Short mmCIF file of C-alpha atoms in Angstrom, two decimals:
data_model
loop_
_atom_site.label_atom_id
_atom_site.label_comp_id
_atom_site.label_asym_id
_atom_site.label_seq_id
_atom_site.Cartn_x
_atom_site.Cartn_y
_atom_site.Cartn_z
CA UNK A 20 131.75 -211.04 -114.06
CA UNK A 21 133.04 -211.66 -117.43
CA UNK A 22 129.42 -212.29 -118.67
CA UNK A 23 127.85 -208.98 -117.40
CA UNK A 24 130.67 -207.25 -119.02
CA UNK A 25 129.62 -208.39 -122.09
CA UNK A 26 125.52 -208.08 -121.52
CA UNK A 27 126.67 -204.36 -120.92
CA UNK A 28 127.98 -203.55 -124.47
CA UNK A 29 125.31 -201.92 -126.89
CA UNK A 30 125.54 -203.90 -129.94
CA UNK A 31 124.57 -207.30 -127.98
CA UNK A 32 120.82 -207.57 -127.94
CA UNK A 33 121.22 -211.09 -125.69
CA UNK A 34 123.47 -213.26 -124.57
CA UNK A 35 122.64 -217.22 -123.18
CA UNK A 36 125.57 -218.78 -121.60
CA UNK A 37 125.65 -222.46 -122.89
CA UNK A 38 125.45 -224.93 -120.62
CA UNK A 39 127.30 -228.44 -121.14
CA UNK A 40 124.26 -230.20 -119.55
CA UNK A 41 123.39 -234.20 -120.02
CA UNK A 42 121.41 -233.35 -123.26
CA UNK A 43 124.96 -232.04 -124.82
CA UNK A 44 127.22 -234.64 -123.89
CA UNK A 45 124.10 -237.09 -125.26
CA UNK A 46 124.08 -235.32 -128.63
CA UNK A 47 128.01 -235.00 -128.62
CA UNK A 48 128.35 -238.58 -127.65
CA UNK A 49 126.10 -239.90 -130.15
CA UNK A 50 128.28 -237.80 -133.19
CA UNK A 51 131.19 -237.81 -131.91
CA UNK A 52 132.05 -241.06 -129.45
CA UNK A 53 134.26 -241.24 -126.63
CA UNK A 54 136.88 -238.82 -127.67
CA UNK A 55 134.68 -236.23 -128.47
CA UNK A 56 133.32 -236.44 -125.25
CA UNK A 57 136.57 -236.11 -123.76
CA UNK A 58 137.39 -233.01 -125.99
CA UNK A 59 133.96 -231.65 -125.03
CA UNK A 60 134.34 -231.90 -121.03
CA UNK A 61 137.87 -230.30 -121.14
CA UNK A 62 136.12 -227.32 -123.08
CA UNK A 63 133.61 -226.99 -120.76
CA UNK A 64 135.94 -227.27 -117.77
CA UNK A 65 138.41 -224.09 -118.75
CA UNK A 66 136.23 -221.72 -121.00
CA UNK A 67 132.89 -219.87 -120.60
CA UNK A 68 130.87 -220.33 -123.75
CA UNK A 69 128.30 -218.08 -124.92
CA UNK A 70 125.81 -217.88 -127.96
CA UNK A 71 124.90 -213.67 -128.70
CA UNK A 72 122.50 -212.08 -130.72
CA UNK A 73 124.39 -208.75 -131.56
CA UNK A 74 122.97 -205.61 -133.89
CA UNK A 75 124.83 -205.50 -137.57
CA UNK A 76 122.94 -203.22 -140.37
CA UNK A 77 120.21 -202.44 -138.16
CA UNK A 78 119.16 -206.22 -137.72
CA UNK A 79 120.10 -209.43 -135.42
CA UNK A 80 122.31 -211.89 -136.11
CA UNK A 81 123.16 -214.89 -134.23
CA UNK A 82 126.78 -215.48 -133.34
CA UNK A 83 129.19 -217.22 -130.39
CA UNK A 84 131.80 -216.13 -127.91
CA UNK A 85 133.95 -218.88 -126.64
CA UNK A 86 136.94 -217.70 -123.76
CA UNK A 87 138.77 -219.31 -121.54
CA UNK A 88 138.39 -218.41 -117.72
CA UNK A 89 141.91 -217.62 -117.06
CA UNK A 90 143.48 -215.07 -118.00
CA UNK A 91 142.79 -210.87 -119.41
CA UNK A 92 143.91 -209.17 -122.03
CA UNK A 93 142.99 -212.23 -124.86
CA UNK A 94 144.50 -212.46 -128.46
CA UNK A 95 141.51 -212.61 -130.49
CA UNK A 96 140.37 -215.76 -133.19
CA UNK A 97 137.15 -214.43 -135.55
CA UNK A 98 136.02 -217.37 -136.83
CA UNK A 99 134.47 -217.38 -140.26
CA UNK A 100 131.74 -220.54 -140.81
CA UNK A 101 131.75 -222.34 -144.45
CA UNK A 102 128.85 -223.13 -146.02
CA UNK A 103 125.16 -221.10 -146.36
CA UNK A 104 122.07 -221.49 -144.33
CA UNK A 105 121.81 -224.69 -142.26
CA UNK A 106 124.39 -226.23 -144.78
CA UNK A 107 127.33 -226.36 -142.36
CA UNK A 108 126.23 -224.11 -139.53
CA UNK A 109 127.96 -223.29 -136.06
CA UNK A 110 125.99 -225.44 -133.78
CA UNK A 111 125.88 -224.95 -130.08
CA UNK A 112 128.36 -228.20 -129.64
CA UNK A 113 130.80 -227.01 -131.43
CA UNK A 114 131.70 -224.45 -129.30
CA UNK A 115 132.32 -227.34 -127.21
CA UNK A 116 134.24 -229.48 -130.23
CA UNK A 117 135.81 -227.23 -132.74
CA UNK A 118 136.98 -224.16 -130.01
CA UNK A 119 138.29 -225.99 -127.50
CA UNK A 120 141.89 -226.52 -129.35
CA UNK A 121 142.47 -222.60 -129.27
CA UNK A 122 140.75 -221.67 -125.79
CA UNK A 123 143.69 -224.46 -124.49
CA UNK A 124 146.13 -222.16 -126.28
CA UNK A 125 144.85 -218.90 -124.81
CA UNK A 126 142.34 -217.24 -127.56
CA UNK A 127 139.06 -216.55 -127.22
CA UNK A 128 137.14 -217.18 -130.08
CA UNK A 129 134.41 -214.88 -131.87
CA UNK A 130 131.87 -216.15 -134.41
CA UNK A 131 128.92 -215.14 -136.44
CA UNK A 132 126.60 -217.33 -138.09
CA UNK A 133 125.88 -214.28 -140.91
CA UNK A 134 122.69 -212.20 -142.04
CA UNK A 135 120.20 -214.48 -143.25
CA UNK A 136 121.30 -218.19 -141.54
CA UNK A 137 120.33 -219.82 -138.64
CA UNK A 138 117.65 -217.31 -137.10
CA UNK A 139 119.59 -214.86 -137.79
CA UNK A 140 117.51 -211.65 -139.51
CA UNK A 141 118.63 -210.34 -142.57
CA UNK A 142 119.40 -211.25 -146.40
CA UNK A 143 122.36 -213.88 -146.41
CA UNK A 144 124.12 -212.04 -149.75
CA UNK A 145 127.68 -214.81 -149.96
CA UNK A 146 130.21 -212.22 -149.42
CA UNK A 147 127.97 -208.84 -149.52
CA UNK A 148 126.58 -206.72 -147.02
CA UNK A 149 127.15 -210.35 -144.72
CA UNK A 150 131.02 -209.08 -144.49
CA UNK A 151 129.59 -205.84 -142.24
CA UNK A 152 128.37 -209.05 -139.27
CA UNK A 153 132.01 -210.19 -139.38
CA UNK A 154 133.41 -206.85 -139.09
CA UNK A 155 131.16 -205.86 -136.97
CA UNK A 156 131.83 -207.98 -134.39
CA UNK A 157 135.28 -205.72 -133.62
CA UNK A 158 132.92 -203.52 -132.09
CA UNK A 159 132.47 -206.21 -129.55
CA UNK A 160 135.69 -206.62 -128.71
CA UNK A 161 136.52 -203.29 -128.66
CA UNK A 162 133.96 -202.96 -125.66
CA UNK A 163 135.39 -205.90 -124.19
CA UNK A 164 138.07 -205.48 -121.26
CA UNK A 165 139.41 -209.21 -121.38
CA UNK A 166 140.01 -208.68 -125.21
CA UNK A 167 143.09 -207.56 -126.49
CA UNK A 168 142.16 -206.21 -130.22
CA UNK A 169 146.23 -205.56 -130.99
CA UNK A 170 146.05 -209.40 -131.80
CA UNK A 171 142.93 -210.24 -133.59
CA UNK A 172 143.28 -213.16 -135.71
CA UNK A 173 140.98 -214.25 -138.58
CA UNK A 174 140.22 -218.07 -139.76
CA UNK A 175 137.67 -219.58 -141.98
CA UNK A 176 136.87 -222.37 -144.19
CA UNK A 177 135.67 -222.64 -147.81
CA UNK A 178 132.81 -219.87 -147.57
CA UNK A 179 134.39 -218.68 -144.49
CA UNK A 180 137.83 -218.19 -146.50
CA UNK A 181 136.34 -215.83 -148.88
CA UNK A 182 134.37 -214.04 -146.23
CA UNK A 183 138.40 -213.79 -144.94
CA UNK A 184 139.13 -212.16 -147.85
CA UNK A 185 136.92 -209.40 -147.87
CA UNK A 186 136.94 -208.93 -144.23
CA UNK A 187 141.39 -208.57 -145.14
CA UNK A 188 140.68 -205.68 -147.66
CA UNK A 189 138.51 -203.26 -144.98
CA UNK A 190 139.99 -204.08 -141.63
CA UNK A 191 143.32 -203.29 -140.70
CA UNK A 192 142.49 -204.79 -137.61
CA UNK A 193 143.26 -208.06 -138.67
CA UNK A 194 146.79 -208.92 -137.80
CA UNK A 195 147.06 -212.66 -139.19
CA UNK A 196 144.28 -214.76 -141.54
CA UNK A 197 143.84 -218.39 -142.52
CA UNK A 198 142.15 -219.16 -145.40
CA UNK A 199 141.60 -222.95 -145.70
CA UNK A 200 139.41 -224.27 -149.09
CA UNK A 201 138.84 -219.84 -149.43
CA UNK A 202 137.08 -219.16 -153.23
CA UNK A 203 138.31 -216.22 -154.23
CA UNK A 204 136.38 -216.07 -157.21
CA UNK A 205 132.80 -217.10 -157.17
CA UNK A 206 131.65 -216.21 -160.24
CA UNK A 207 134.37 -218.64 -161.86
CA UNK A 208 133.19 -220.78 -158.81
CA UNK A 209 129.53 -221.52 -159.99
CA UNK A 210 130.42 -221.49 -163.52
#
C-alpha cells in the first residue's frame, strides 16, 4: 500500500495518516462554514493525507504528504508555508482545505513546516540552513514509486516565496515555481 511504501523510506522517522474524523469536520465547520465543509469531504474522499516526521541536518522536522488515490507516476507540488513559528502554520485541516484544489488536478502535494516551527527540532534560521528541510524532502520523492520527480513543482507564499527562491538557486530539480507575496530581500525587508 501506498502508505507502507512510504513508512519504508529512510529519511521518514513516522508517518500518521490523518483521519477526517467528526472532530475535523467540527473544527473545519466552525472556521470555515458550509463550503469548507464541502471542500473538506471531497478531499478526504479522493486523496490519502499524511502528516511525516522526516530526518533533515541530523534532526526532525514535521511536514505533510497529501496524494490522490488514483493514479502513479504523480507530478510533484512542494509547498513552501509563509510565516514563522505558529504565525501561519500548516495545520492538519488544511491538508483537507488548501490541497484539495491540486490533488483534484492530479498532484500530490509535499510540505514541510521547517527547522524550528511547530514541533519540529531544530533552529528556524528564515531562509538558512531551513532551505536543506525543503530540499530535502526530494529525497522523499525520489524513494517514492507513485512520484514522478521529472515534474516537481515549487509554490509558496510570502516567507514561503523566498524559501522558493533559494530552494530555485540549488535544485535543478525544480521544473516550475510560484512565488506569491516572495521577499527577496529581507534585510531591506525589516529595515
Amino acid at each position: 500500500t501506498n502508505i507502507e511504501s512510504l513508512r519504508l523510506i529512510p529519511s521518514i522517522s513516522s508517518l500518521e495518516n490523518l483521519a477526517y474524523d467528526d472532530a475535523m469536520k467540527e473544527e473545519i465547520a466552525k472556521l470555515h462554514g458550509r463550503k469548507g465543509l464541502r471542500i473538506a469531504e471531497h478531499c478526504a474522499a479522493v486523496s490519502y493525507v499524511y502528516k511525516l516526521k522526516y530526518w533533515s541536518n541530523n534532526h526532525r522536522v514535521i511536514g505533510y504528504f497529501v496524494e490522490p488515490i488514483e493514479g502513479n507516476r504523480l507530478p510533484i507540488i512542494v509547498y513552501n508555508r509563509g510565516g514563522t513559528g505558529e504565525h501561519f502554520r500548516l495545520e492538519d485541516r488544511h491538508c483537507f482545505m488548501r490541497f484539495g484544489r491540486f490533488v483534484d488536478l492530479g498532484y500530490a502535494i509535499i510540505a514541510s513546516q521547517y527547522s524550528g516551527n511547530c514541533g519540529s527540532e531544530g533552529k528556524d534560521e528564515i531562509g538558512g540552513s531551513d532551505v536543506d528541510d525543503v530540499l530535502n524532502l526530494y529525497g522523499i520523492l525520489q524513494n517514492y514509486p507513485r512520484a514522478d520527480v521529472s515534474k516537481i513543482g515549487m509554490v509558496g507564499g510570502s516567507r514561503g516565496g523566498m524559501m522558493t527562491y533559494q530552494c530555485l538557486t540549488r535544485a535543478p530539480w525544480i521544473k516550475a515555481a510560484i512565488s506569491l507575496a516572495g521577499s527577496s530581500n529581507y534585510y531591506r525587508l525589516f529595515e
